Coordinates of C-alpha atoms in Angstrom, one line a residue:
R1 CA 0.0 0.0 0.0
I2 CA 1.3 3.4 -1.0
I3 CA 1.4 6.0 1.8
D4 CA 0.3 9.5 0.9
P5 CA 2.5 11.8 3.1
N6 CA -0.2 14.4 2.9
S7 CA -2.9 12.2 4.4
P8 CA -3.5 12.4 8.1
M9 CA -3.2 9.6 10.6
R10 CA -4.5 9.2 14.1
A11 CA -2.2 9.7 17.1
Y12 CA -2.9 9.8 20.9
R13 CA -0.9 12.8 22.0
Y14 CA -0.4 15.3 24.9
H15 CA 0.7 18.9 24.7
A16 CA 1.5 19.4 28.4
P17 CA 1.8 17.2 31.5
V18 CA -1.4 15.8 32.7
G19 CA -3.0 18.3 35.0
K20 CA -2.3 21.1 32.6
S21 CA -3.9 19.3 29.6
R22 CA -5.2 15.8 28.9
P23 CA -3.9 13.4 26.2
R24 CA -6.3 13.2 23.2
L25 CA -6.7 11.6 19.8
E26 CA -5.6 13.9 17.0
D27 CA -5.2 13.9 13.3
V28 CA -1.6 14.5 12.4
P29 CA 0.6 14.1 9.3
V30 CA 2.1 10.7 8.5
P31 CA 5.8 11.0 9.5
A32 CA 8.6 10.0 7.1
P33 CA 11.4 7.7 8.2
A34 CA 14.8 9.4 8.8
P35 CA 18.0 7.8 7.6
G36 CA 18.5 4.7 9.7
E37 CA 14.8 4.3 10.5
V38 CA 11.9 2.3 9.2
L39 CA 8.3 3.5 9.2
V40 CA 6.0 1.0 10.9
R41 CA 2.3 0.7 10.2
V42 CA 1.1 -0.1 13.7
H43 CA -1.5 -2.9 14.1
C44 CA -1.3 -3.2 17.9
A45 CA 0.5 -1.4 20.7
S46 CA 0.6 -2.0 24.5
L47 CA 0.5 0.1 27.5
N48 CA 3.4 0.3 30.0
P49 CA 3.2 2.4 33.2
V50 CA 6.2 4.5 32.0
D51 CA 3.9 5.7 29.2
W52 CA 1.4 7.5 31.5
K53 CA 4.1 8.4 34.0
L54 CA 5.9 10.4 31.3
A55 CA 2.7 12.1 30.4
D56 CA 2.2 13.0 34.1
G57 CA 5.5 14.9 33.8
K58 CA 7.6 12.4 35.8
F59 CA 11.3 11.8 34.8
R60 CA 11.2 15.2 33.0
F61 CA 15.0 15.6 33.4
L62 CA 15.5 12.4 31.4
V63 CA 13.2 13.3 28.6
K64 CA 14.7 14.5 25.3
G65 CA 12.6 16.4 22.7
G66 CA 9.8 18.7 23.2
L67 CA 6.0 18.7 23.1
P68 CA 3.6 17.5 21.9
R69 CA 4.4 13.8 22.4
T70 CA 2.6 10.7 21.2
M71 CA 2.2 8.1 23.9
G72 CA 3.2 4.5 23.6
S73 CA 6.4 2.4 23.5
D74 CA 5.6 -1.2 22.3
F75 CA 4.4 -2.0 18.8
A76 CA 3.6 -4.8 16.4
G77 CA 2.7 -4.3 12.7
E78 CA 4.4 -4.3 9.4
I79 CA 7.1 -2.2 7.6
A80 CA 5.5 0.6 5.7
A81 CA 8.6 2.4 4.3
V82 CA 12.3 2.1 4.7
G83 CA 14.6 5.1 5.3
A84 CA 17.9 5.9 3.7
G85 CA 20.8 3.6 4.6
V86 CA 18.6 0.7 5.9
E87 CA 19.2 -2.6 4.3
G88 CA 17.6 -6.1 4.8
W89 CA 14.1 -4.8 5.4
A90 CA 11.2 -4.9 2.9
Q91 CA 7.8 -3.2 2.9
G92 CA 5.1 -5.5 4.3
E93 CA 7.4 -7.5 6.6
P94 CA 5.7 -8.3 10.0
V95 CA 7.7 -6.7 12.8
M96 CA 7.5 -6.0 16.5
G97 CA 9.6 -3.9 18.9
F98 CA 9.7 -0.7 20.9
I99 CA 10.8 2.8 20.9
D100 CA 12.7 4.7 23.7
P101 CA 9.9 6.9 25.1
F102 CA 12.5 9.1 26.8
A103 CA 14.3 9.9 23.5
R104 CA 11.4 9.8 21.0
A105 CA 8.4 12.2 20.8
L106 CA 6.6 10.0 18.3
G107 CA 5.2 7.1 20.2
T108 CA 3.3 4.0 19.2
F109 CA -0.3 4.9 20.0
S110 CA -0.5 6.0 16.4
E111 CA -1.2 4.5 13.0
F112 CA 2.4 5.0 11.8
V113 CA 5.5 5.4 13.8
P114 CA 9.2 5.9 12.6
V115 CA 11.5 3.6 14.5
P116 CA 15.4 3.3 14.6
V117 CA 16.1 0.1 12.8
E118 CA 18.0 -1.4 15.9
F119 CA 14.7 -1.3 17.8
V120 CA 12.8 -3.3 15.2
F121 CA 12.6 -7.2 15.2
R122 CA 11.2 -9.7 12.8
R123 CA 7.9 -11.2 14.0
P124 CA 7.2 -14.8 13.1
E125 CA 4.1 -15.2 11.0
A126 CA 2.6 -17.4 13.7
L127 CA 3.0 -14.8 16.3
D128 CA 0.0 -12.5 16.1
A129 CA 0.1 -8.6 16.5
V130 CA -1.6 -8.8 20.0
F131 CA 1.2 -10.9 21.5
G132 CA 3.8 -9.2 19.3
A133 CA 2.8 -5.8 20.9
A134 CA 2.6 -7.1 24.4
L135 CA 6.0 -8.8 24.5
P136 CA 8.9 -6.5 23.6
C137 CA 9.4 -4.1 26.6
V138 CA 8.4 -6.5 29.3
G139 CA 10.0 -9.5 27.6
V140 CA 13.4 -7.8 27.0
T141 CA 13.2 -6.3 30.6
A142 CA 12.6 -9.7 32.0
V143 CA 15.6 -11.2 30.2
A144 CA 17.8 -8.3 31.3
L145 CA 16.7 -8.8 35.0
C146 CA 17.6 -12.5 34.7
D147 CA 21.0 -11.5 33.1
H148 CA 21.7 -9.0 35.9
G149 CA 20.7 -11.7 38.4
Q150 CA 22.9 -14.3 36.7
V151 CA 19.8 -16.6 36.7
G152 CA 20.5 -20.1 35.6
R153 CA 19.8 -23.7 36.3
G154 CA 19.4 -24.3 40.0
S155 CA 19.2 -20.6 40.9
R156 CA 16.9 -19.7 43.8
V157 CA 15.1 -16.6 42.5
L158 CA 12.6 -14.2 44.2
V159 CA 10.4 -12.2 41.9
N160 CA 8.7 -9.2 43.6
G161 CA 5.7 -8.0 41.7
A162 CA 5.3 -11.3 40.0
A163 CA 1.7 -10.7 38.6
G164 CA 2.6 -7.5 36.7
G165 CA 3.6 -7.2 33.1
V166 CA 7.3 -7.6 33.7
G167 CA 6.8 -9.8 36.7
H168 CA 4.9 -12.6 35.0
M169 CA 7.5 -12.6 32.2
A170 CA 10.4 -12.8 34.6
V171 CA 8.8 -15.8 36.4
Q172 CA 8.6 -17.6 33.0
V173 CA 12.1 -16.6 31.8
A174 CA 13.6 -17.7 35.1
K175 CA 11.8 -21.0 35.0
A176 CA 12.8 -21.6 31.4
R177 CA 16.4 -21.1 32.5
G178 CA 15.9 -23.8 35.2
A179 CA 15.5 -21.7 38.3
H180 CA 13.4 -22.3 41.4
V181 CA 11.1 -19.3 41.6
T182 CA 9.4 -17.7 44.6
A183 CA 6.7 -15.3 43.5
V184 CA 5.5 -12.2 45.5
A185 CA 2.1 -10.8 44.8
S186 CA -1.3 -10.4 46.5
A187 CA -3.3 -13.4 47.6
G188 CA -5.7 -13.0 44.8
R189 CA -2.9 -13.6 42.2
R190 CA -1.6 -16.8 43.7
H191 CA -3.2 -19.0 41.0
F192 CA -2.1 -16.6 38.3
V193 CA 1.5 -16.7 39.1
T194 CA 1.5 -20.5 39.8
V195 CA 0.1 -21.1 36.4
F196 CA 3.1 -19.3 35.0
G197 CA 5.4 -21.6 36.8
A198 CA 6.1 -20.2 40.3
D199 CA 7.3 -22.9 42.7
A200 CA 6.5 -21.0 45.9
F201 CA 4.3 -18.0 46.8
I202 CA 4.5 -15.0 49.2
D203 CA 1.4 -12.8 49.9
Y204 CA 3.0 -9.5 50.6
R205 CA 0.0 -8.3 52.4
A206 CA 0.0 -11.2 54.9
E207 CA 3.8 -11.5 55.4
P208 CA 6.0 -8.5 56.0
V209 CA 9.3 -8.6 54.2
E210 CA 11.1 -9.2 57.5
Q211 CA 9.5 -12.7 57.5
W212 CA 10.2 -13.7 53.9
P213 CA 12.6 -16.6 53.3
A214 CA 16.3 -15.7 52.9
G215 CA 19.3 -17.0 51.0
F216 CA 18.2 -16.3 47.4
D217 CA 20.7 -16.2 44.6
A218 CA 18.8 -13.4 42.9
V219 CA 16.0 -10.9 43.8
L220 CA 14.2 -9.5 40.7
D221 CA 12.4 -6.4 41.9
C222 CA 9.7 -5.7 39.3
V223 CA 7.7 -3.1 41.3
P224 CA 10.3 -2.0 42.6
N225 CA 9.7 -1.3 46.2
L226 CA 11.9 -3.5 48.4
P227 CA 13.8 -1.4 50.9
R228 CA 17.6 -1.4 50.5
D229 CA 18.1 -2.6 54.0
C230 CA 16.3 -5.9 53.3
H231 CA 18.4 -6.9 50.3
G232 CA 21.3 -8.3 52.4
R233 CA 19.0 -10.6 54.4
L234 CA 17.0 -11.8 51.3
L235 CA 20.2 -12.6 49.3
K236 CA 23.0 -15.0 50.1
H237 CA 26.6 -13.9 50.0
G238 CA 27.4 -13.0 46.5
G239 CA 23.8 -12.7 45.5
H240 CA 22.4 -10.3 43.0
Y241 CA 19.5 -7.7 43.3
A242 CA 18.1 -6.4 40.0
S243 CA 15.6 -3.7 39.7
T244 CA 13.4 -2.4 36.9
L245 CA 14.0 1.2 37.9
P246 CA 17.4 2.9 38.1
N247 CA 17.8 5.6 40.9
A248 CA 20.5 7.8 42.2
W249 CA 22.3 4.8 43.9
T250 CA 22.5 3.1 40.5
Y251 CA 24.8 5.7 39.1
T252 CA 26.7 6.7 42.2
V253 CA 27.3 4.4 45.1
D254 CA 26.3 0.9 43.7
P255 CA 29.1 0.6 41.1
L256 CA 31.6 0.9 43.9
L257 CA 29.8 -1.3 46.4
N258 CA 29.3 -3.9 43.7
R259 CA 33.1 -4.4 43.8
V260 CA 33.6 -4.6 47.5
G261 CA 30.3 -5.6 49.0
R262 CA 28.6 -8.9 49.8
L263 CA 26.0 -8.5 47.1
E264 CA 25.5 -6.8 43.7
R265 CA 22.8 -4.3 42.9
R266 CA 21.9 -3.4 39.3
A267 CA 19.0 -1.8 37.5
V268 CA 17.7 -2.4 34.0
M269 CA 18.3 0.5 31.5
L270 CA 16.2 -0.9 28.6
R271 CA 18.0 -1.2 25.3
P272 CA 17.2 -3.2 22.2
S273 CA 18.7 -6.7 22.3
E274 CA 18.5 -9.2 19.5
P275 CA 19.8 -12.1 21.7
A276 CA 17.0 -11.3 24.3
V277 CA 14.3 -11.3 21.7
Q278 CA 15.6 -14.6 20.3
E279 CA 15.6 -16.2 23.7
L280 CA 12.1 -15.1 24.2
L281 CA 11.0 -16.4 20.8
C282 CA 12.7 -19.7 21.5
Y283 CA 10.7 -20.1 24.7
W284 CA 7.5 -19.1 22.9
A285 CA 8.1 -21.6 20.1
E286 CA 8.7 -24.3 22.7
G287 CA 5.4 -23.4 24.5
R288 CA 7.2 -22.2 27.7
L289 CA 6.3 -18.5 27.3
R290 CA 3.1 -16.6 26.9
C291 CA 2.0 -13.1 27.8
E292 CA -1.3 -12.6 29.7
I293 CA -3.5 -10.1 28.0
A294 CA -5.5 -8.4 30.7
G295 CA -7.6 -6.3 28.2
E296 CA -7.7 -5.0 24.7
Y297 CA -8.8 -1.4 23.9
A298 CA -9.4 0.6 20.7
L299 CA -7.3 3.6 20.2
E300 CA -10.3 5.8 21.0
N301 CA -10.4 4.2 24.4
V302 CA -6.8 4.5 25.6
A303 CA -7.9 6.6 28.5
Q304 CA -9.8 3.7 30.0
A305 CA -6.6 1.5 29.7
I306 CA -4.6 4.2 31.4
E307 CA -7.0 4.5 34.4
L308 CA -6.9 0.7 34.8
S309 CA -3.1 0.7 34.8
R310 CA -3.0 3.6 37.3
A311 CA -5.1 1.6 39.7
G312 CA -2.2 -0.9 39.8
R313 CA -4.4 -4.0 39.6
V314 CA -3.5 -5.2 36.1
A315 CA -2.4 -8.9 35.9
G316 CA -0.5 -9.1 32.6
K317 CA -0.6 -6.5 29.8
L318 CA -3.1 -4.1 28.3
V319 CA -3.1 -4.0 24.5
I320 CA -4.2 -1.1 22.3
R321 CA -5.6 -2.1 18.9
I322 CA -4.7 0.5 16.3
A323 CA -5.7 -1.2 13.0

């Protein structure tokens, strides 16, 4: 299909942080891919908490580019056009991937999005756009957490926030690598995380962290909200704490303490990773990985998905159907 650059597309954008304005669906020009980019026709996207947190004005010192901004990070769709200098990609190829929402003002809650080619991955024909949109950010993050935690066969792993988007993927990746997994979630999510392979369960509302088991090889904090002073008790000597959210300690004190302390603390700074995607696709092909879809919403109804995500009670992922 030929794209008319003069024709409008729909995009869910905000012009100021929430509170000063509200994100809304707008007609905007179809963007052109810059050199090193491809233009993706988006079939489905998915919602991550970082999407609405950025729209709220959080992490403003990490955000590059101005306003307005289109929300959304994950995508699945097809190649619509190829920018200069890009080789090995053809129009119509099914793809999935994500953009860096801190660096890109054009997000994936839109009918078309330009994406740096290193953030684009081939999507197997058998993997539909819903799963393709739900998987990239949470899946690559889960693999990165397990890498930081040096999770392998026989590892004893604690996954905090195991029912969330990243958490339920981390449980599955750790299990696929041969770990024994203890999942932390609310009592109502016990069956949910057990289905995904958790070997043991902790109800964080009934058991304070001081009473949790100790001696884990890795703690994967997917919320993240575990106090620093509990890490040493939870982990064995030489253990690894991995978080989904970098903080001031990540860039200042932890690099030094990791060399001289009894444990290592690291945080995921999400980057595209072909090995991580291939690991995920391997587990998926073997039937050892799936992504729970908590709900699907039309682009016109993104606000409903955001409110559900804000409530913090989503088990799995929320998908936005674009086309």
